[in-house]
mmCIF file of N, CA and C in Angstrom:
data_model
loop_
_atom_site.group_PDB
_atom_site.id
_atom_site.type_symbol
_atom_site.label_atom_id
_atom_site.label_comp_id
_atom_site.label_asym_id
_atom_site.label_seq_id
_atom_site.Cartn_x
_atom_site.Cartn_y
_atom_site.Cartn_z
ATOM 1 N N ASN A 1 -3.838 40.020 -68.306
ATOM 2 C CA ASN A 1 -4.998 40.111 -69.176
ATOM 3 C C ASN A 1 -4.596 40.410 -70.622
ATOM 4 N N ALA A 2 -3.415 39.959 -71.000
ATOM 5 C CA ALA A 2 -2.922 40.190 -72.357
ATOM 6 C C ALA A 2 -3.020 38.941 -73.217
ATOM 7 N N THR A 3 -3.740 37.954 -72.752
ATOM 8 C CA THR A 3 -3.857 36.689 -73.475
ATOM 9 C C THR A 3 -5.333 36.357 -73.666
ATOM 10 N N SER A 4 -5.609 35.133 -74.026
ATOM 11 C CA SER A 4 -6.998 34.696 -74.179
ATOM 12 C C SER A 4 -7.627 34.285 -72.853
ATOM 13 N N LEU A 5 -6.880 34.360 -71.762
ATOM 14 C CA LEU A 5 -7.406 33.912 -70.469
ATOM 15 C C LEU A 5 -8.680 34.635 -70.026
ATOM 16 N N PRO A 6 -8.800 35.944 -70.218
ATOM 17 C CA PRO A 6 -10.063 36.577 -69.830
ATOM 18 C C PRO A 6 -11.266 35.987 -70.571
ATOM 19 N N GLU A 7 -11.070 35.697 -71.841
ATOM 20 C CA GLU A 7 -12.155 35.109 -72.624
ATOM 21 C C GLU A 7 -12.497 33.706 -72.121
ATOM 22 N N VAL A 8 -11.480 32.944 -71.790
ATOM 23 C CA VAL A 8 -11.687 31.576 -71.331
ATOM 24 C C VAL A 8 -12.259 31.550 -69.918
ATOM 25 N N SER A 9 -11.728 32.370 -69.045
ATOM 26 C CA SER A 9 -12.156 32.316 -67.637
ATOM 27 C C SER A 9 -13.522 32.955 -67.398
ATOM 28 N N GLN A 10 -13.894 33.919 -68.228
ATOM 29 C CA GLN A 10 -15.199 34.581 -68.089
ATOM 30 C C GLN A 10 -15.476 35.023 -66.652
ATOM 31 N N GLY A 11 -14.477 35.652 -66.024
ATOM 32 C CA GLY A 11 -14.659 36.184 -64.679
ATOM 33 C C GLY A 11 -14.304 35.224 -63.555
ATOM 34 N N ALA A 12 -13.962 33.992 -63.872
ATOM 35 C CA ALA A 12 -13.604 33.036 -62.830
ATOM 36 C C ALA A 12 -12.200 33.299 -62.294
ATOM 37 N N ALA A 13 -11.367 33.928 -63.092
ATOM 38 C CA ALA A 13 -9.994 34.215 -62.678
ATOM 39 C C ALA A 13 -9.830 35.711 -62.436
ATOM 40 N N ILE A 14 -8.899 36.029 -61.590
ATOM 41 C CA ILE A 14 -8.553 37.435 -61.393
ATOM 42 C C ILE A 14 -7.569 37.804 -62.490
ATOM 43 N N GLU A 15 -7.873 38.839 -63.222
ATOM 44 C CA GLU A 15 -6.990 39.277 -64.296
ATOM 45 C C GLU A 15 -5.864 40.120 -63.710
ATOM 46 N N ILE A 16 -4.659 39.818 -64.146
ATOM 47 C CA ILE A 16 -3.485 40.557 -63.679
ATOM 48 C C ILE A 16 -2.667 41.009 -64.877
ATOM 49 N N ARG A 17 -1.791 41.969 -64.624
ATOM 50 C CA ARG A 17 -0.835 42.376 -65.647
ATOM 51 C C ARG A 17 0.279 41.328 -65.651
ATOM 52 N N PRO A 18 0.502 40.645 -66.755
ATOM 53 C CA PRO A 18 1.407 39.490 -66.774
ATOM 54 C C PRO A 18 2.854 39.785 -66.385
ATOM 55 N N LYS A 19 3.305 41.005 -66.545
ATOM 56 C CA LYS A 19 4.700 41.317 -66.219
ATOM 57 C C LYS A 19 4.843 42.041 -64.888
ATOM 58 N N SER A 20 3.761 42.095 -64.123
ATOM 59 C CA SER A 20 3.786 42.808 -62.845
ATOM 60 C C SER A 20 3.742 41.823 -61.682
ATOM 61 N N THR A 21 4.905 41.608 -61.080
ATOM 62 C CA THR A 21 4.929 40.713 -59.918
ATOM 63 C C THR A 21 4.152 41.312 -58.758
ATOM 64 N N ALA A 22 4.147 42.640 -58.652
ATOM 65 C CA ALA A 22 3.388 43.291 -57.580
ATOM 66 C C ALA A 22 1.893 43.043 -57.761
ATOM 67 N N ASN A 23 1.419 43.115 -58.995
ATOM 68 C CA ASN A 23 0.013 42.870 -59.284
ATOM 69 C C ASN A 23 -0.340 41.410 -58.999
ATOM 70 N N MET A 24 0.572 40.498 -59.346
ATOM 71 C CA MET A 24 0.349 39.082 -59.081
ATOM 72 C C MET A 24 0.286 38.831 -57.572
ATOM 73 N N LEU A 25 1.199 39.424 -56.829
ATOM 74 C CA LEU A 25 1.212 39.278 -55.378
ATOM 75 C C LEU A 25 -0.080 39.816 -54.765
ATOM 76 N N GLU A 26 -0.520 40.950 -55.247
ATOM 77 C CA GLU A 26 -1.765 41.554 -54.759
ATOM 78 C C GLU A 26 -2.957 40.618 -54.980
ATOM 79 N N ALA A 27 -3.036 40.027 -56.144
ATOM 80 C CA ALA A 27 -4.135 39.104 -56.447
ATOM 81 C C ALA A 27 -4.070 37.864 -55.564
ATOM 82 N N MET A 28 -2.859 37.339 -55.365
ATOM 83 C CA MET A 28 -2.699 36.153 -54.527
ATOM 84 C C MET A 28 -3.058 36.459 -53.077
ATOM 85 N N GLN A 29 -2.644 37.625 -52.578
ATOM 86 C CA GLN A 29 -2.984 38.013 -51.206
ATOM 87 C C GLN A 29 -4.494 38.198 -51.055
ATOM 88 N N PHE A 30 -5.111 38.763 -52.058
ATOM 89 C CA PHE A 30 -6.559 38.970 -52.026
ATOM 90 C C PHE A 30 -7.284 37.642 -51.885
ATOM 91 N N LEU A 31 -6.899 36.661 -52.695
ATOM 92 C CA LEU A 31 -7.546 35.353 -52.617
ATOM 93 C C LEU A 31 -7.194 34.612 -51.332
ATOM 94 N N ALA A 32 -5.979 34.812 -50.842
ATOM 95 C CA ALA A 32 -5.559 34.142 -49.611
ATOM 96 C C ALA A 32 -6.297 34.678 -48.388
ATOM 97 N N THR A 33 -6.731 35.924 -48.458
ATOM 98 C CA THR A 33 -7.367 36.542 -47.281
ATOM 99 C C THR A 33 -8.878 36.678 -47.397
ATOM 100 N N SER A 34 -9.440 36.356 -48.543
ATOM 101 C CA SER A 34 -10.889 36.477 -48.727
ATOM 102 C C SER A 34 -11.482 35.119 -49.093
ATOM 103 N N SER A 35 -11.943 34.407 -48.084
ATOM 104 C CA SER A 35 -12.501 33.076 -48.343
ATOM 105 C C SER A 35 -13.766 33.155 -49.196
ATOM 106 N N VAL A 36 -14.532 34.221 -49.050
ATOM 107 C CA VAL A 36 -15.750 34.381 -49.846
ATOM 108 C C VAL A 36 -15.388 34.542 -51.326
ATOM 109 N N GLU A 37 -14.433 35.414 -51.610
ATOM 110 C CA GLU A 37 -14.010 35.636 -53.005
ATOM 111 C C GLU A 37 -13.351 34.382 -53.569
ATOM 112 N N ARG A 38 -12.533 33.719 -52.766
ATOM 113 C CA ARG A 38 -11.871 32.502 -53.215
ATOM 114 C C ARG A 38 -12.898 31.431 -53.580
ATOM 115 N N GLU A 39 -13.896 31.228 -52.732
ATOM 116 C CA GLU A 39 -14.929 30.226 -53.010
ATOM 117 C C GLU A 39 -15.748 30.604 -54.241
ATOM 118 N N LYS A 40 -16.033 31.893 -54.395
ATOM 119 C CA LYS A 40 -16.758 32.365 -55.581
ATOM 120 C C LYS A 40 -15.976 32.020 -56.845
ATOM 121 N N ARG A 41 -14.673 32.288 -56.845
ATOM 122 C CA ARG A 41 -13.835 32.022 -58.022
ATOM 123 C C ARG A 41 -13.727 30.518 -58.290
ATOM 124 N N VAL A 42 -13.651 29.719 -57.239
ATOM 125 C CA VAL A 42 -13.601 28.264 -57.407
ATOM 126 C C VAL A 42 -14.876 27.780 -58.082
ATOM 127 N N GLN A 43 -16.016 28.230 -57.605
ATOM 128 C CA GLN A 43 -17.296 27.798 -58.180
ATOM 129 C C GLN A 43 -17.433 28.247 -59.627
ATOM 130 N N LEU A 44 -17.059 29.486 -59.905
ATOM 131 C CA LEU A 44 -17.103 29.973 -61.290
ATOM 132 C C LEU A 44 -16.156 29.168 -62.178
ATOM 133 N N GLY A 45 -14.989 28.815 -61.651
ATOM 134 C CA GLY A 45 -14.035 28.020 -62.403
ATOM 135 C C GLY A 45 -14.561 26.634 -62.721
ATOM 136 N N LEU A 46 -15.242 26.020 -61.776
ATOM 137 C CA LEU A 46 -15.826 24.698 -62.013
ATOM 138 C C LEU A 46 -16.909 24.755 -63.088
ATOM 139 N N ILE A 47 -17.685 25.815 -63.080
ATOM 140 C CA ILE A 47 -18.718 25.997 -64.108
ATOM 141 C C ILE A 47 -18.069 26.153 -65.478
ATOM 142 N N ARG A 48 -17.020 26.975 -65.545
ATOM 143 C CA ARG A 48 -16.329 27.171 -66.826
ATOM 144 C C ARG A 48 -15.674 25.875 -67.294
ATOM 145 N N ALA A 49 -15.061 25.137 -66.383
ATOM 146 C CA ALA A 49 -14.398 23.884 -66.750
ATOM 147 C C ALA A 49 -15.398 22.893 -67.324
ATOM 148 N N GLU A 50 -16.584 22.879 -66.808
ATOM 149 C CA GLU A 50 -17.622 21.967 -67.308
ATOM 150 C C GLU A 50 -17.924 22.246 -68.775
ATOM 151 N N GLN A 51 -17.857 23.505 -69.158
ATOM 152 C CA GLN A 51 -18.144 23.877 -70.537
ATOM 153 C C GLN A 51 -17.065 23.401 -71.503
ATOM 154 N N TYR A 52 -15.890 23.051 -70.995
ATOM 155 C CA TYR A 52 -14.788 22.592 -71.834
ATOM 156 C C TYR A 52 -14.589 21.083 -71.786
ATOM 157 N N ARG A 53 -15.549 20.362 -71.247
ATOM 158 C CA ARG A 53 -15.470 18.905 -71.251
ATOM 159 C C ARG A 53 -15.532 18.416 -72.698
ATOM 160 N N TRP A 54 -14.844 17.302 -72.981
ATOM 161 C CA TRP A 54 -14.819 16.773 -74.335
ATOM 162 C C TRP A 54 -16.222 16.501 -74.865
ATOM 163 N N ALA A 55 -17.112 16.051 -74.003
ATOM 164 C CA ALA A 55 -18.478 15.767 -74.459
ATOM 165 C C ALA A 55 -19.155 17.024 -74.999
ATOM 166 N N ASN A 56 -18.764 18.178 -74.504
ATOM 167 C CA ASN A 56 -19.346 19.439 -74.966
ATOM 168 C C ASN A 56 -18.575 20.035 -76.136
ATOM 169 N N VAL A 57 -17.271 19.844 -76.150
ATOM 170 C CA VAL A 57 -16.413 20.488 -77.143
ATOM 171 C C VAL A 57 -16.275 19.666 -78.424
ATOM 172 N N LEU A 58 -16.238 18.353 -78.299
ATOM 173 C CA LEU A 58 -16.013 17.500 -79.468
ATOM 174 C C LEU A 58 -17.005 17.740 -80.608
ATOM 175 N N PRO A 59 -18.305 17.861 -80.334
ATOM 176 C CA PRO A 59 -19.225 18.140 -81.447
ATOM 177 C C PRO A 59 -18.895 19.447 -82.186
ATOM 178 N N LEU A 60 -18.369 20.431 -81.473
ATOM 179 C CA LEU A 60 -17.981 21.690 -82.121
ATOM 180 C C LEU A 60 -16.805 21.471 -83.071
ATOM 181 N N PHE A 61 -15.828 20.662 -82.642
ATOM 182 C CA PHE A 61 -14.699 20.333 -83.515
ATOM 183 C C PHE A 61 -15.172 19.583 -84.752
ATOM 184 N N ILE A 62 -16.017 18.615 -84.561
ATOM 185 C CA ILE A 62 -16.509 17.814 -85.687
ATOM 186 C C ILE A 62 -17.241 18.701 -86.690
ATOM 187 N N ASP A 63 -18.111 19.571 -86.186
ATOM 188 C CA ASP A 63 -18.836 20.485 -87.078
ATOM 189 C C ASP A 63 -17.878 21.403 -87.828
ATOM 190 N N ALA A 64 -16.846 21.888 -87.147
ATOM 191 C CA ALA A 64 -15.876 22.774 -87.799
ATOM 192 C C ALA A 64 -15.139 22.035 -88.906
ATOM 193 N N TYR A 65 -14.709 20.810 -88.626
ATOM 194 C CA TYR A 65 -14.003 20.031 -89.652
ATOM 195 C C TYR A 65 -14.918 19.700 -90.831
ATOM 196 N N LYS A 66 -16.161 19.373 -90.561
ATOM 197 C CA LYS A 66 -17.112 19.106 -91.648
ATOM 198 C C LYS A 66 -17.281 20.330 -92.521
ATOM 199 N N LYS A 67 -17.364 21.488 -91.904
ATOM 200 C CA LYS A 67 -17.519 22.736 -92.658
ATOM 201 C C LYS A 67 -16.296 23.002 -93.530
ATOM 202 N N ILE A 68 -15.100 22.770 -92.962
ATOM 203 C CA ILE A 68 -13.865 22.974 -93.734
ATOM 204 C C ILE A 68 -13.817 22.022 -94.916
ATOM 205 N N ILE A 69 -14.156 20.775 -94.673
ATOM 206 C CA ILE A 69 -14.129 19.780 -95.760
ATOM 207 C C ILE A 69 -15.125 20.151 -96.851
ATOM 208 N N LYS A 70 -16.317 20.571 -96.442
ATOM 209 C CA LYS A 70 -17.352 20.942 -97.420
ATOM 210 C C LYS A 70 -16.907 22.138 -98.260
ATOM 211 N N GLU A 71 -16.223 23.103 -97.641
ATOM 212 C CA GLU A 71 -15.776 24.305 -98.351
ATOM 213 C C GLU A 71 -14.607 24.030 -99.280
ATOM 214 N N THR A 72 -13.813 22.994 -99.001
ATOM 215 C CA THR A 72 -12.632 22.740 -99.825
ATOM 216 C C THR A 72 -12.883 21.710 -100.923
ATOM 217 N N VAL A 73 -14.013 21.024 -100.871
ATOM 218 C CA VAL A 73 -14.301 19.989 -101.877
ATOM 219 C C VAL A 73 -15.067 20.598 -103.028
#
């Protein structure tokens, strides 16, 4: 949880300490043994992925570039 992943995943991913193999193993075992939690995370991940489709993101990029151009001209 030391990167932008928590912001991007919005709860779809299990946050772990990046340098802790024990923490990573614990998270993997949790998902491997809990089909309910695993399915919940899959569904949340699919919802988050939909928000990053080019059709949704491209207009944001275009607006940002237009704003930059307007401010620099």
